[in-house]
Amino acid sequence: MSAQTVLLLPGWALGPAPLEPLADALRRRLPAYQVECVSYPALTSHRPESWVAALDHQLPQDAWLAGWSLGGMLAASLAQWRGRHAQGLITLGANASFVTRSGWPEAMTSAALADFQLGLRASPTQTFRRFAQLSAQGGRDARRLGRQLVAALEATPLDQALAGLGVLSALDLREVLGALTIPQLHLFGGSDALVPAAARHAIAERLPEGGRTALIEGAGHAFPVERPEETADLMAAFMISADGSRQAADGSRHVADGSRGVGS
């Protein structure tokens, strides 16, 4: 059963509840899979390694790793950590680096993120609302979606939100994505206000053979929440194809091994 588990890691400071509709949509499309929305451990460390180690300890092995925004970046880090003990990776509205770095301008500036961190310490409620508005921007019903996200954000302890923001600013997956040998799909919202559209093309250039990106038009950063059915369609189709190809390859190897045994 562990080989047919899908783990959904939530976005920054949001918890698992906003992704439950996506999980339900995946369960309908993938009845043979166990789909789980992950709750992050109560960490206050700003070090990505601490979060990845805790997730590795908490979560079952040999699973598909998927995540939204920060969750997608952590899923990629966990896939690197686990190596062959990850079935595949799907990111939703995630960048290879959330902040700009040398050679990676397709991101938020470090100064903008620093201002956001200061705002979170000074006025958490106002900052959560600003983040919710940016996440909902570009969607079909941004006002309703923003209210939904605010409710989830305000349930997150401030120290954990600050830690998650520190992890988000520290993660750098530019080399990781190209080195992973598992199936990868990276989904983006066409009107995302937090992850520039150019990031999709920059990520696509770094992916190994078989890695895929796709765009959901007319959707903002919160597309996994607002458009779970469409998101689930793309995820399920990719997973079924990847798992089918893997099973066919395994079958071919078994046949070849058997043929060598007969002839020896």
CSV table of C-alpha atoms in Angstrom, one decimal:
chain,number,residue,atom,x,y,z
A,1,MET,CA,0.0,0.0,0.0
A,2,SER,CA,2.9,2.4,0.7
A,3,ALA,CA,3.8,2.4,-3.0
A,4,GLN,CA,0.4,3.7,-3.8
A,5,THR,CA,0.3,6.6,-1.2
A,6,VAL,CA,0.0,10.2,-2.2
A,7,LEU,CA,1.1,12.8,0.3
A,8,LEU,CA,-0.1,16.4,0.0
A,9,LEU,CA,2.0,19.0,1.8
A,10,PRO,CA,0.3,22.3,2.5
A,11,GLY,CA,1.3,25.8,1.6
A,12,TRP,CA,2.9,28.2,4.0
A,13,ALA,CA,1.1,28.6,7.3
A,14,LEU,CA,-2.1,27.2,6.0
A,15,GLY,CA,-2.4,23.7,7.4
A,16,PRO,CA,-4.0,20.7,5.6
A,17,ALA,CA,-7.7,21.9,5.5
A,18,PRO,CA,-7.5,24.0,2.3
A,19,LEU,CA,-6.2,21.0,0.4
A,20,GLU,CA,-8.9,18.5,1.5
A,21,PRO,CA,-11.1,19.2,-1.6
A,22,LEU,CA,-8.1,18.4,-3.8
A,23,ALA,CA,-7.5,15.2,-1.8
A,24,ASP,CA,-11.1,14.2,-2.3
A,25,ALA,CA,-10.9,14.8,-6.0
A,26,LEU,CA,-7.8,12.7,-6.2
A,27,ARG,CA,-9.4,9.9,-4.2
A,28,ARG,CA,-12.2,9.8,-6.8
A,29,ARG,CA,-9.8,9.6,-9.7
A,30,LEU,CA,-7.3,7.2,-8.0
A,31,PRO,CA,-9.4,4.7,-6.0
A,32,ALA,CA,-6.4,2.4,-5.6
A,33,TYR,CA,-4.3,5.1,-3.9
A,34,GLN,CA,-4.3,6.3,-0.4
A,35,VAL,CA,-4.3,10.1,-0.4
A,36,GLU,CA,-3.2,12.0,2.8
A,37,CYS,CA,-3.1,15.7,3.6
A,38,VAL,CA,-0.1,16.2,5.7
A,39,SER,CA,0.0,18.3,8.9
A,40,TYR,CA,3.4,19.8,9.5
A,41,PRO,CA,5.2,19.0,12.8
A,42,ALA,CA,5.2,21.9,15.3
A,43,LEU,CA,8.6,23.2,14.4
A,44,THR,CA,10.1,26.7,15.1
A,45,SER,CA,13.5,26.0,13.3
A,46,HIS,CA,14.2,28.1,10.3
A,47,ARG,CA,16.5,25.4,8.9
A,48,PRO,CA,15.1,23.4,5.9
A,49,GLU,CA,17.0,20.3,7.0
A,50,SER,CA,15.2,20.2,10.3
A,51,TRP,CA,11.8,20.3,8.5
A,52,VAL,CA,12.8,17.6,6.0
A,53,ALA,CA,14.2,15.3,8.6
A,54,ALA,CA,11.0,15.6,10.7
A,55,LEU,CA,8.8,15.0,7.6
A,56,ASP,CA,10.9,11.9,6.7
A,57,HIS,CA,10.4,10.5,10.2
A,58,GLN,CA,6.7,11.3,10.2
A,59,LEU,CA,5.6,10.2,6.7
A,60,PRO,CA,5.5,6.8,5.0
A,61,GLN,CA,8.2,5.8,2.6
A,62,ASP,CA,7.7,4.9,-1.1
A,63,ALA,CA,5.0,7.5,-1.6
A,64,TRP,CA,4.2,10.1,-4.3
A,65,LEU,CA,5.3,13.4,-2.8
A,66,ALA,CA,3.1,16.4,-3.8
A,67,GLY,CA,2.8,19.9,-2.3
A,68,TRP,CA,1.5,23.4,-2.8
A,69,SER,CA,4.0,26.4,-2.7
A,70,LEU,CA,6.2,25.8,0.3
A,71,GLY,CA,4.8,22.3,0.5
A,72,GLY,CA,6.0,21.7,-3.1
A,73,MET,CA,9.5,22.9,-2.3
A,74,LEU,CA,9.6,20.7,0.8
A,75,ALA,CA,8.3,17.7,-1.2
A,76,ALA,CA,11.2,18.2,-3.6
A,77,SER,CA,13.7,18.4,-0.8
A,78,LEU,CA,12.2,15.3,0.8
A,79,ALA,CA,12.4,13.5,-2.6
A,80,GLN,CA,16.1,14.3,-2.7
A,81,TRP,CA,16.5,13.1,0.9
A,82,ARG,CA,14.7,9.8,0.2
A,83,GLY,CA,16.2,9.0,-3.2
A,84,ARG,CA,14.7,5.8,-4.5
A,85,HIS,CA,12.2,5.7,-1.7
A,86,ALA,CA,10.0,8.3,-3.4
A,87,GLN,CA,7.7,7.3,-6.2
A,88,GLY,CA,7.4,10.7,-7.9
A,89,LEU,CA,7.1,14.5,-7.3
A,90,ILE,CA,4.3,16.9,-8.1
A,91,THR,CA,4.6,20.6,-7.2
A,92,LEU,CA,1.7,23.1,-7.3
A,93,GLY,CA,2.6,26.8,-7.6
A,94,ALA,CA,6.1,26.2,-6.3
A,95,ASN,CA,9.3,27.9,-7.4
A,96,ALA,CA,12.8,26.4,-7.4
A,97,SER,CA,13.8,29.4,-5.3
A,98,PHE,CA,11.1,31.6,-3.7
A,99,VAL,CA,13.6,34.5,-3.6
A,100,THR,CA,15.9,35.9,-6.3
A,101,ARG,CA,19.4,34.5,-6.4
A,102,SER,CA,22.3,34.9,-8.8
A,103,GLY,CA,21.1,33.5,-12.1
A,104,TRP,CA,17.5,33.1,-10.9
A,105,PRO,CA,15.6,36.4,-11.3
A,106,GLU,CA,12.2,34.6,-11.6
A,107,ALA,CA,11.2,35.0,-8.0
A,108,MET,CA,10.4,37.5,-5.2
A,109,THR,CA,13.2,39.9,-4.2
A,110,SER,CA,14.9,39.2,-0.9
A,111,ALA,CA,14.0,42.8,0.2
A,112,ALA,CA,10.3,42.1,-0.4
A,113,LEU,CA,10.4,38.9,1.6
A,114,ALA,CA,12.3,40.7,4.4
A,115,ASP,CA,9.6,43.3,4.5
A,116,PHE,CA,7.0,40.6,4.7
A,117,GLN,CA,8.8,39.0,7.6
A,118,LEU,CA,8.9,42.3,9.5
A,119,GLY,CA,5.2,42.8,8.8
A,120,LEU,CA,4.4,39.4,10.1
A,121,ARG,CA,6.1,40.2,13.4
A,122,ALA,CA,4.6,43.6,13.7
A,123,SER,CA,1.0,42.9,12.5
A,124,PRO,CA,0.3,39.2,12.0
A,125,THR,CA,-3.4,39.7,11.1
A,126,GLN,CA,-2.8,42.4,8.5
A,127,THR,CA,0.1,40.4,7.0
A,128,PHE,CA,-1.9,37.2,6.8
A,129,ARG,CA,-4.7,39.1,5.0
A,130,ARG,CA,-2.2,40.5,2.5
A,131,PHE,CA,-0.8,37.1,1.8
A,132,ALA,CA,-4.3,35.7,1.4
A,133,GLN,CA,-5.1,38.4,-1.1
A,134,LEU,CA,-2.0,37.8,-3.1
A,135,SER,CA,-2.6,34.1,-3.2
A,136,ALA,CA,-6.2,34.5,-4.3
A,137,GLN,CA,-5.4,37.2,-6.9
A,138,GLY,CA,-6.0,36.0,-10.4
A,139,GLY,CA,-8.6,33.5,-9.4
A,140,ARG,CA,-12.3,33.5,-10.5
A,141,ASP,CA,-13.6,34.5,-7.0
A,142,ALA,CA,-10.7,36.1,-5.3
A,143,ARG,CA,-12.7,37.7,-2.5
A,144,ARG,CA,-14.3,34.5,-1.3
A,145,LEU,CA,-11.0,32.6,-1.8
A,146,GLY,CA,-9.1,35.2,0.2
A,147,ARG,CA,-11.5,34.9,3.1
A,148,GLN,CA,-11.1,31.1,3.1
A,149,LEU,CA,-7.3,31.4,3.2
A,150,VAL,CA,-7.3,34.0,6.0
A,151,ALA,CA,-9.3,31.6,8.2
A,152,ALA,CA,-6.6,28.9,7.7
A,153,LEU,CA,-3.7,31.3,8.2
A,154,GLU,CA,-5.0,32.8,11.5
A,155,ALA,CA,-5.2,29.3,13.0
A,156,THR,CA,-1.4,28.9,12.6
A,157,PRO,CA,0.8,29.9,15.6
A,158,LEU,CA,3.0,32.9,14.8
A,159,ASP,CA,6.3,31.2,15.7
A,160,GLN,CA,5.5,28.4,13.3
A,161,ALA,CA,4.5,30.8,10.6
A,162,LEU,CA,7.8,32.7,11.0
A,163,ALA,CA,9.8,29.5,10.9
A,164,GLY,CA,8.0,28.4,7.7
A,165,LEU,CA,8.9,31.8,6.2
A,166,GLY,CA,12.5,31.3,7.1
A,167,VAL,CA,12.5,27.9,5.5
A,168,LEU,CA,10.8,29.3,2.4
A,169,SER,CA,13.6,31.9,2.0
A,170,ALA,CA,16.4,29.4,2.6
A,171,LEU,CA,15.3,26.6,0.2
A,172,ASP,CA,17.2,26.5,-3.1
A,173,LEU,CA,16.2,23.7,-5.4
A,174,ARG,CA,17.7,24.8,-8.7
A,175,GLU,CA,20.1,21.9,-8.8
A,176,VAL,CA,17.9,19.4,-7.0
A,177,LEU,CA,15.2,19.3,-9.6
A,178,GLY,CA,17.6,18.4,-12.4
A,179,ALA,CA,19.2,15.7,-10.3
A,180,LEU,CA,16.1,13.8,-9.3
A,181,THR,CA,15.5,10.6,-11.2
A,182,ILE,CA,11.8,10.1,-10.3
A,183,PRO,CA,8.9,11.3,-12.4
A,184,GLN,CA,8.2,15.1,-11.9
A,185,LEU,CA,5.3,17.3,-12.7
A,186,HIS,CA,5.2,21.0,-11.9
A,187,LEU,CA,1.9,22.9,-12.2
A,188,PHE,CA,1.6,26.6,-12.3
A,189,GLY,CA,-1.2,29.2,-12.2
A,190,GLY,CA,-1.3,31.4,-15.3
A,191,SER,CA,-2.0,34.6,-13.2
A,192,ASP,CA,0.1,33.7,-10.1
A,193,ALA,CA,1.1,36.9,-8.2
A,194,LEU,CA,3.7,35.1,-6.0
A,195,VAL,CA,5.5,32.8,-8.5
A,196,PRO,CA,6.3,34.5,-11.8
A,197,ALA,CA,5.2,32.8,-15.0
A,198,ALA,CA,8.8,32.9,-16.2
A,199,ALA,CA,9.7,30.4,-13.4
A,200,ARG,CA,7.8,27.7,-15.2
A,201,HIS,CA,10.1,28.0,-18.2
A,202,ALA,CA,13.2,28.3,-16.1
A,203,ILE,CA,12.2,25.1,-14.2
A,204,ALA,CA,11.3,23.2,-17.4
A,205,GLU,CA,14.8,23.9,-18.7
A,206,ARG,CA,16.4,22.2,-15.7
A,207,LEU,CA,14.2,19.1,-15.6
A,208,PRO,CA,15.6,15.7,-16.7
A,209,GLU,CA,14.0,13.7,-19.5
A,210,GLY,CA,10.4,12.9,-18.5
A,211,GLY,CA,10.0,15.9,-16.3
A,212,ARG,CA,6.9,17.9,-17.2
A,213,THR,CA,5.4,21.3,-16.5
A,214,ALA,CA,1.8,22.5,-17.1
A,215,LEU,CA,-0.1,25.8,-16.8
A,216,ILE,CA,-3.6,26.3,-15.5
A,217,GLU,CA,-4.9,29.4,-17.3
A,218,GLY,CA,-6.9,32.0,-15.5
A,219,ALA,CA,-5.7,30.8,-12.1
A,220,GLY,CA,-3.7,32.4,-9.3
A,221,HIS,CA,-1.4,31.0,-6.7
A,222,ALA,CA,-4.2,29.3,-4.8
A,223,PHE,CA,-5.3,27.2,-7.9
A,224,PRO,CA,-5.1,23.9,-5.9
A,225,VAL,CA,-7.7,25.3,-3.5
A,226,GLU,CA,-10.0,27.1,-6.0
A,227,ARG,CA,-9.8,24.6,-8.8
A,228,PRO,CA,-9.2,21.2,-7.2
A,229,GLU,CA,-11.0,19.2,-9.9
A,230,GLU,CA,-8.8,20.5,-12.8
A,231,THR,CA,-5.7,20.2,-10.6
A,232,ALA,CA,-6.6,16.6,-9.7
A,233,ASP,CA,-7.2,15.8,-13.4
A,234,LEU,CA,-3.7,16.8,-14.3
A,235,MET,CA,-2.1,15.1,-11.3
A,236,ALA,CA,-4.0,11.8,-11.7
A,237,ALA,CA,-3.3,11.5,-15.4
A,238,PHE,CA,0.4,12.1,-14.8
A,239,MET,CA,0.6,9.6,-11.9
A,240,ILE,CA,-1.3,6.9,-13.8
A,241,SER,CA,1.0,7.3,-16.8
A,242,ALA,CA,4.2,7.3,-14.7
A,243,ASP,CA,3.2,4.3,-12.7
A,244,GLY,CA,2.1,2.4,-15.8
A,245,SER,CA,5.5,3.1,-17.5
A,246,ARG,CA,7.3,2.0,-14.3
A,247,GLN,CA,5.3,-1.3,-14.1
A,248,ALA,CA,6.0,-2.0,-17.8
A,249,ALA,CA,9.7,-1.3,-17.4
A,250,ASP,CA,9.8,-3.6,-14.3
A,251,GLY,CA,8.0,-6.3,-16.3
A,252,SER,CA,10.5,-6.1,-19.1
A,253,ARG,CA,13.4,-6.4,-16.7
A,254,HIS,CA,11.8,-9.5,-15.1
A,255,VAL,CA,11.4,-11.1,-18.6
A,256,ALA,CA,15.0,-10.2,-19.5
A,257,ASP,CA,16.3,-11.6,-16.2
A,258,GLY,CA,14.2,-14.8,-16.7
A,259,SER,CA,15.6,-15.2,-20.3
A,260,ARG,CA,19.2,-14.9,-19.1
A,261,GLY,CA,18.5,-17.5,-16.4
A,262,VAL,CA,17.1,-20.0,-19.0
A,263,GLY,CA,20.1,-19.6,-21.2
A,264,SER,CA,22.7,-19.8,-18.6
